[in-house]
Amino acid sequence: MMQQKLQRLRAFYESGATRTLAYRIQQLQLLKKAILQYEQSLYNALHGDLKRSPEESWVTELGVVMAEINLALRSLPTWMKRKKVKTNLVNLPSSSYIISEPLGVVLIISPWNYPLQLLLAPLIGAIAAGNCVVLKPSELAPATAGVMGALIKELFSEEYVLYAEGDGAQVVPELMNSFRFNHVFYTGSTAVGKSIYQMAAAQLTPVTLELGGKSPCVVERDANITVAARRIIVTKFSNAGQMCIAPDYLLVHASKKDELINALKESIRAFYTTAPANSYNYGKIINERQFRRLAGYLTQGTIVHGGHTDIGELYIEPTIIENVSPDAPVMKEEIFGPILPVITFNTLEEAKKTIENNPDPLAFYLYTADAEREKEWLQAIPFGGGCINNSSWHFTNHHLPFGGRGNSGIGKYHGKYSFDVFSHEKAIMKTPVWFDPDIKYPPFKGRLRLF
Ligand code: NAD
């Protein structure tokens, strides 16, 4: 049954229907319209899965997708144009150009934490580039997966965009082992990412892996502490900390620790009140399994703020902890929840050692007023992307490539980079026939290094 559906996608792709500019633009316009039509149902579903406010869901999900669609609609004619490049001396008078062509049938797999945006932003790139697509949403955000399924099925035929729901451990191997996708775009944990890479390798299928990791946040001695605290709190506790690019832990210069902790506490109270459980602006943990994992971290340091939990409501209070051992699980695993360890440092070298315990983070944040320090830190730490005097917002600028390196992933997307991920750059040299010098043909003897 699934096999037949996949073959139909292949046949539809081979028909060439998805290749024209007009077709791609039309699908993107339809998608944009449908998201606006479904807007309220999507907010309700996201609230059901994550207790997130519509405002936050707009900024982190629907708005991100809209910006991506608008950019693609504006830019697609330029992106699709054949690109003329120079030709080197030895090949003159040939001319050279690059054609961006679709890859074929691609698979997009997404996680539960931003279930809409992490499925649809790659879809926009795949449609813009002219592909047929299989979408595999996360089964762990079922309300959103349900509404997105209705939207996608209403909008697209199954031979163009196929919505494949179900338990990932079962559905994904079934898809990948029986069909040769032309690309697999996966967002999720590093552990599952490795098995996706292995399955793809068996068929030499290229992959993009958008994985997780422990993203450090450094607060230097010269940082504006009040502003730093506000920006750290709003990004750490957005979506109850379940964000791949949230600051995972803080490294604060020892001289600023007390001041920073006081400012952090003040911001928590200002944003989420003294009863965050009832706050409009504060979410819940996705499920009991994640709740138990996170609750376990609370005993691995001294709680300086928060620490209250309620398993019935899947609630964990915004929490700050200190005195954590580098060997504790909370400092070895990606936290992915509302618990913020604070560690002090005196020198860059010392802080770097802590960061190197979890190398290649997806993101890195630095709060400093000193341009020299900024340069030193950026050079010292390998990471995917990041911010200076801010956290997480780099994700929302579609002019920047988004992706990890090493442990945090392979490849990048957003904006034009999404179009590139799902395109092949076909390299062409065209040679006129009026010039055909003998020098390019045997006998070559005695003509060493003539070119
Ligand atoms: P996950 O790896 O458990 O699941 C992601 C997807 O993989 C889901 O669709 C799931 O159904 C599928 N899946 C699960 N088990 C599978 C298996 N054995 N074989 C094949 N597919 C399987 O990830 P998650 O818990 O949903 O998401 C959390 C992780 O994702 C965190 O590590 C986070 O940092 C990371 N993340 C990364 C980004 C990024 O952009 N780099 C964004 C969000 C989340």
XYZ file of C-alpha atoms and ligand atoms in Angstrom:
495
model
C 0.000 0.000 0.000
C 2.716 2.471 1.093
C 4.908 1.189 -1.729
C 2.230 2.053 -4.256
C 1.811 5.533 -2.823
C 5.557 6.138 -3.022
C 5.657 4.912 -6.604
C 2.845 7.329 -7.449
C 4.929 10.192 -6.013
C 7.830 9.103 -8.187
C 5.607 8.929 -11.272
C 4.145 12.360 -10.578
C 7.629 13.798 -10.160
C 8.763 12.147 -13.396
C 5.794 13.709 -15.212
C 7.535 17.084 -14.808
C 4.394 18.745 -13.419
C 6.145 20.110 -10.320
C 8.972 21.773 -12.207
C 7.480 24.931 -13.641
C 7.730 28.268 -11.874
C 3.966 28.716 -12.167
C 3.245 25.398 -10.421
C 5.634 26.065 -7.555
C 4.289 29.584 -6.997
C 0.720 28.321 -7.031
C 1.423 25.643 -4.409
C 3.151 28.146 -2.134
C 0.251 30.560 -2.460
C -2.217 27.787 -1.644
C -0.174 26.799 1.396
C -0.067 30.391 2.623
C -3.815 30.784 2.248
C -4.525 27.486 3.993
C -2.326 28.336 6.987
C -4.253 31.573 7.448
C -7.557 29.707 7.096
C -6.464 27.133 9.673
C -4.801 29.719 11.916
C -7.177 29.415 14.871
C -7.281 25.584 14.721
C -3.507 25.540 14.652
C -3.289 27.821 17.713
C -5.769 25.586 19.526
C -3.825 22.458 18.616
C -0.493 23.962 19.652
C -2.055 25.046 22.925
C -3.388 21.523 23.418
C 0.014 19.945 22.791
C 2.238 22.500 24.537
C 0.023 25.054 26.357
C 1.566 27.767 24.249
C -0.121 31.150 23.732
C -1.195 32.108 20.190
C 1.156 35.090 20.314
C 4.155 32.886 21.061
C 3.037 30.357 18.448
C 2.853 33.113 15.855
C 6.401 34.329 16.585
C 7.951 30.866 16.770
C 5.863 28.903 14.263
C 3.243 30.426 11.970
C 5.080 33.728 11.529
C 8.329 31.936 10.694
C 6.555 29.852 8.057
C 4.792 32.902 6.589
C 8.074 34.798 6.295
C 9.634 31.808 4.518
C 6.725 31.550 2.063
C 6.753 35.284 1.344
C 10.481 35.252 0.680
C 10.183 32.231 -1.635
C 7.275 33.801 -3.533
C 9.295 36.994 -4.039
C 12.593 35.343 -4.875
C 11.728 32.170 -6.751
C 12.084 33.617 -10.264
C 15.633 34.702 -9.390
C 16.528 31.506 -7.529
C 15.391 29.382 -10.488
C 17.296 31.344 -13.116
C 20.239 29.602 -14.695
C 23.411 31.072 -13.205
C 26.148 32.119 -15.606
C 29.656 31.588 -14.219
C 33.122 32.415 -15.551
C 35.044 29.967 -17.713
C 38.759 29.458 -17.108
C 41.343 30.242 -19.769
C 42.016 26.651 -20.857
C 38.356 26.144 -21.743
C 37.741 29.356 -23.676
C 35.792 30.119 -25.762
C 33.329 27.817 -23.989
C 30.691 29.339 -21.716
C 29.521 27.879 -18.401
C 26.373 27.935 -16.343
C 24.575 26.209 -13.482
C 20.990 24.971 -13.556
C 19.213 24.407 -10.221
C 17.010 21.401 -10.663
C 14.770 19.530 -8.212
C 16.131 16.438 -6.456
C 13.020 14.288 -6.942
C 11.062 12.700 -4.100
C 12.206 13.843 -0.658
C 11.350 12.856 2.906
C 10.942 15.435 5.708
C 10.845 14.164 9.306
C 10.099 16.531 12.188
C 10.026 16.562 16.028
C 7.315 17.626 18.473
C 8.669 20.819 20.041
C 7.785 23.194 17.175
C 5.659 20.680 15.324
C 4.303 23.069 12.689
C 7.301 25.138 11.752
C 9.834 22.312 11.727
C 7.665 20.382 9.269
C 6.471 23.222 7.045
C 9.624 25.377 6.768
C 11.516 22.541 5.039
C 8.380 21.796 2.976
C 8.507 25.350 1.590
C 12.092 24.759 0.423
C 11.131 21.425 -1.113
C 8.134 22.875 -2.994
C 10.097 25.955 -4.091
C 12.766 23.676 -5.517
C 10.176 21.599 -7.430
C 10.153 18.293 -5.543
C 7.506 15.775 -4.485
C 7.440 15.301 -0.728
C 6.664 12.794 2.016
C 5.962 14.554 5.331
C 6.481 12.621 8.566
C 5.218 14.722 11.524
C 5.942 13.837 15.141
C 3.397 11.555 16.746
C 4.165 13.179 20.114
C 2.317 16.422 19.273
C -0.883 14.667 18.131
C -3.249 17.658 18.116
C -1.003 19.670 15.803
C -0.202 16.618 13.664
C -3.969 16.124 13.223
C -4.713 19.694 12.099
C -1.662 19.790 9.820
C -2.766 16.475 8.313
C -6.213 17.899 7.512
C -4.609 21.008 5.988
C -2.104 19.112 3.850
C -4.636 16.536 2.645
C -7.121 19.249 1.718
C -4.473 21.156 -0.193
C -2.315 18.648 -2.010
C -2.894 15.364 -3.814
C -1.138 12.335 -2.275
C 1.001 11.951 -5.365
C 2.508 15.400 -4.705
C 2.705 15.717 -0.901
C 2.064 12.545 1.094
C 1.351 12.892 4.812
C 2.742 9.806 6.602
C 1.698 9.722 10.258
C 2.547 7.192 12.948
C 5.204 5.920 15.318
C 8.543 7.111 13.924
C 10.463 3.978 14.927
C 8.104 1.990 12.704
C 7.060 4.358 9.907
C 10.456 5.876 9.080
C 12.366 2.586 8.539
C 9.391 1.310 6.538
C 9.653 4.355 4.277
C 13.429 4.554 4.024
C 14.220 0.879 3.598
C 11.743 0.271 0.823
C 12.141 3.372 -1.299
C 15.056 5.367 -2.598
C 14.434 8.965 -1.551
C 16.490 11.632 -3.248
C 17.009 13.453 0.050
C 16.068 12.984 3.685
C 15.651 16.098 5.816
C 15.521 15.141 9.484
C 15.043 17.323 12.576
C 15.259 15.643 15.968
C 17.560 14.019 18.472
C 21.163 13.106 17.749
C 20.529 9.442 18.632
C 17.752 8.991 16.073
C 19.697 11.188 13.636
C 22.470 8.586 13.607
C 20.076 5.815 12.663
C 18.551 8.009 9.912
C 22.076 8.570 8.558
C 22.725 4.832 8.555
C 19.515 3.997 6.730
C 20.226 6.741 4.185
C 23.785 5.478 3.661
C 22.512 2.090 2.512
C 20.978 3.810 -0.538
C 23.499 6.664 -0.787
C 20.684 9.087 -0.055
C 21.954 12.540 0.915
C 20.748 13.877 4.260
C 20.257 17.060 6.181
C 20.381 16.402 9.914
C 19.147 19.175 12.201
C 20.038 17.803 15.621
C 20.269 19.009 19.212
C 22.997 19.548 21.771
C 23.913 21.658 24.776
C 24.043 25.287 23.657
C 26.131 27.350 26.090
C 25.376 30.932 27.004
C 28.311 33.025 28.211
C 27.868 36.226 30.216
C 31.115 38.194 30.321
C 32.221 40.611 33.032
C 31.394 43.638 30.845
C 27.887 42.538 29.765
C 24.789 44.640 30.370
C 23.361 42.355 33.045
C 19.785 43.648 33.073
C 19.384 43.246 29.319
C 21.230 39.899 29.327
C 18.927 38.508 32.011
C 15.759 39.530 30.150
C 16.957 38.031 26.862
C 18.198 34.830 28.476
C 14.993 34.230 30.436
C 12.629 34.858 27.533
C 14.468 32.404 25.292
C 15.287 29.785 27.933
C 11.719 29.505 29.179
C 9.853 29.995 25.915
C 7.971 26.746 25.148
C 8.918 25.689 28.713
C 12.527 25.333 27.622
C 11.741 22.762 24.933
C 13.672 24.553 22.224
C 16.686 23.136 20.391
C 18.388 26.550 20.432
C 17.478 27.572 23.978
C 20.461 28.531 26.148
C 21.100 25.138 27.762
C 23.313 26.390 30.612
C 24.930 29.667 31.664
C 28.615 30.353 32.032
C 28.889 33.620 33.925
C 32.046 35.468 34.859
C 32.519 34.841 38.598
C 32.485 38.577 39.376
C 28.953 38.936 37.946
C 27.259 35.815 39.233
C 25.225 37.317 42.088
C 24.109 40.290 40.069
C 23.071 38.033 37.165
C 21.162 35.560 39.336
C 19.209 38.403 40.949
C 18.376 39.864 37.542
C 17.350 36.414 36.217
C 14.964 35.900 39.145
C 13.493 39.335 38.607
C 12.851 38.608 34.937
C 11.207 35.257 35.719
C 8.815 37.007 38.085
C 8.180 39.832 35.637
C 7.440 37.529 32.682
C 5.667 34.589 34.349
C 4.505 36.064 37.699
C 5.178 34.366 41.033
C 2.761 31.579 39.978
C 3.997 30.506 36.530
C 1.675 27.468 36.621
C -1.194 29.866 35.912
C 0.691 32.136 33.547
C -0.694 32.746 30.066
C 2.915 32.996 28.911
C 4.224 29.728 30.291
C 3.876 26.322 28.667
C 3.867 22.698 29.782
C 6.113 19.711 29.297
C 5.094 17.592 26.307
C 4.508 14.281 28.116
C 5.139 12.247 31.256
C 8.272 10.639 29.916
C 9.938 14.024 29.388
C 8.541 15.299 32.696
C 10.202 12.458 34.624
C 13.528 12.950 32.835
C 13.497 16.679 33.645
C 12.321 16.244 37.229
C 15.374 14.017 37.749
C 17.672 16.959 36.961
C 16.241 19.011 39.836
C 18.190 16.989 42.376
C 21.507 17.422 40.579
C 22.334 20.907 41.920
C 21.250 23.525 44.429
C 17.987 25.184 43.465
C 18.305 28.968 43.641
C 14.930 29.676 42.081
C 11.837 27.604 41.264
C 11.866 23.822 41.504
C 8.120 23.232 41.907
C 6.492 20.553 39.770
C 3.055 19.064 39.147
C 2.963 15.848 37.171
C -0.816 16.063 36.697
C -0.405 19.350 34.817
C 2.975 18.390 33.312
C 4.269 21.565 34.956
C 7.844 22.332 35.877
C 8.504 25.800 37.267
C 11.167 27.965 35.589
C 14.148 26.835 37.629
C 17.715 28.030 38.169
C 20.253 25.662 39.721
C 23.882 26.042 40.750
C 26.647 23.830 42.179
C 26.230 21.276 39.425
C 28.956 18.712 38.849
C 30.304 18.428 35.285
C 29.657 14.681 35.596
C 25.980 15.044 36.490
C 23.512 14.032 33.731
C 22.140 17.603 33.703
C 25.556 18.723 32.404
C 26.020 15.753 30.070
C 22.641 15.570 28.347
C 20.712 18.210 26.405
C 18.295 19.614 29.029
C 15.431 20.533 26.665
C 13.293 21.874 29.498
C 12.904 24.774 31.964
C 15.988 24.149 34.093
C 18.937 26.519 33.857
C 22.262 25.554 35.449
C 24.555 28.480 36.277
C 28.299 27.848 36.281
C 31.005 30.441 36.945
C 34.296 30.947 35.106
C 37.303 33.212 35.451
C 39.060 32.733 32.122
C 38.000 31.840 28.611
C 40.192 28.730 28.773
C 38.359 27.501 31.850
C 34.930 28.065 30.277
C 36.076 26.449 27.047
C 36.869 23.224 28.930
C 33.277 23.043 30.161
C 31.960 23.632 26.638
C 34.281 20.975 25.229
C 32.610 18.326 27.401
C 29.739 18.607 24.881
C 31.449 19.681 21.667
C 29.878 21.272 18.553
C 26.780 22.821 20.131
C 23.953 23.818 17.801
C 24.077 27.373 19.170
C 26.321 29.619 21.237
C 25.419 32.895 22.912
C 27.756 35.559 24.185
C 26.842 38.628 26.204
C 29.648 41.182 26.136
C 30.242 44.860 25.340
C 33.816 44.279 24.207
C 34.417 43.712 20.485
C 37.844 42.102 21.110
C 36.329 39.577 23.531
C 33.615 38.859 21.009
C 36.255 37.992 18.405
C 38.181 35.784 20.835
C 35.114 33.765 21.849
C 33.843 33.337 18.307
C 37.207 32.008 17.251
C 37.628 29.749 20.283
C 34.324 27.826 20.116
C 33.062 25.679 17.210
C 29.240 25.799 16.974
C 26.366 25.915 14.454
C 25.160 29.522 14.778
C 24.440 32.011 17.502
C 23.995 35.544 18.803
C 25.953 38.308 20.480
C 23.998 40.038 23.255
C 20.978 37.938 22.406
C 19.821 34.298 22.366
C 17.917 32.140 19.863
C 16.693 34.980 17.621
C 19.209 34.204 14.867
C 16.843 31.369 13.946
C 14.213 33.860 12.803
C 16.437 35.698 10.320
C 15.945 33.761 7.080
C 18.952 35.488 5.531
C 21.177 33.443 7.860
C 21.852 29.734 7.229
C 20.512 27.621 10.085
C 22.165 24.333 11.017
C 24.623 22.580 13.265
C 28.063 21.076 12.857
C 29.492 17.746 13.977
C 27.308 16.432 16.796
C 24.628 19.049 16.187
C 24.014 18.219 12.560
C 24.821 18.193 8.875
C 23.656 20.869 6.440
C 21.721 24.106 6.708
C 18.433 25.674 5.609
C 16.104 28.721 5.784
C 15.446 31.231 3.016
C 17.554 30.649 -0.096
C 19.482 27.918 1.755
C 16.264 25.852 1.881
C 15.906 26.142 -1.880
C 19.527 25.027 -2.261
C 19.116 22.013 0.051
C 16.385 20.607 -2.153
C 18.050 21.460 -5.486
C 20.859 19.912 -7.455
C 23.249 22.335 -9.105
C 23.760 20.917 -12.562
C 27.037 22.223 -13.974
C 27.136 22.798 -17.734
C 29.901 23.834 -20.113
C 28.911 24.720 -23.647
C 31.626 24.748 -26.336
C 31.281 26.318 -29.769
C 32.336 24.257 -32.755
C 34.006 27.026 -34.757
C 37.198 26.784 -32.690
C 38.714 23.301 -32.402
C 42.519 23.590 -31.994
C 44.697 20.461 -32.563
C 46.531 21.160 -29.339
C 43.711 19.471 -27.385
C 44.126 16.143 -29.250
C 46.903 13.491 -29.321
C 49.731 13.103 -29.976
C 50.501 14.814 -26.662
C 54.186 13.848 -26.442
C 56.384 16.897 -25.866
C 53.442 19.146 -25.000
C 53.765 18.897 -21.215
C 52.225 21.860 -19.366
C 51.203 23.536 -22.554
C 47.878 24.447 -20.970
P 13.124 12.363 18.026
O 14.436 12.103 17.431
O 12.620 11.475 19.077
O 11.973 12.395 16.908
C 12.055 13.142 15.733
C 11.308 12.419 14.620
O 11.912 11.150 14.409
C 9.838 12.156 14.913
O 9.068 12.392 13.753
C 9.804 10.689 15.284
O 8.592 10.069 14.914
C 10.944 10.112 14.469
N 11.559 8.946 15.118
C 11.555 8.632 16.432
N 12.219 7.475 16.641
C 12.658 7.051 15.439
C 13.415 5.935 15.013
N 13.865 5.013 15.861
N 13.689 5.821 13.699
C 13.269 6.750 12.835
N 12.544 7.831 13.183
C 12.237 7.987 14.470
O 13.231 13.856 18.507
P 12.221 14.636 19.406
O 12.267 14.115 20.800
O 10.899 14.694 18.714
O 12.883 16.102 19.384
C 13.813 16.533 20.322
C 15.191 16.652 19.747
O 15.165 17.362 18.519
C 16.129 17.441 20.632
O 17.366 16.809 20.683
C 16.245 18.779 19.926
O 17.424 19.490 20.196
C 16.157 18.376 18.518
N 15.717 19.493 17.706
C 16.590 20.030 16.815
C 16.182 21.127 16.068
C 17.087 21.769 15.061
O 16.581 22.592 14.299
N 18.358 21.459 15.011
C 14.892 21.622 16.215
C 14.049 21.033 17.148
C 14.466 19.956 17.864
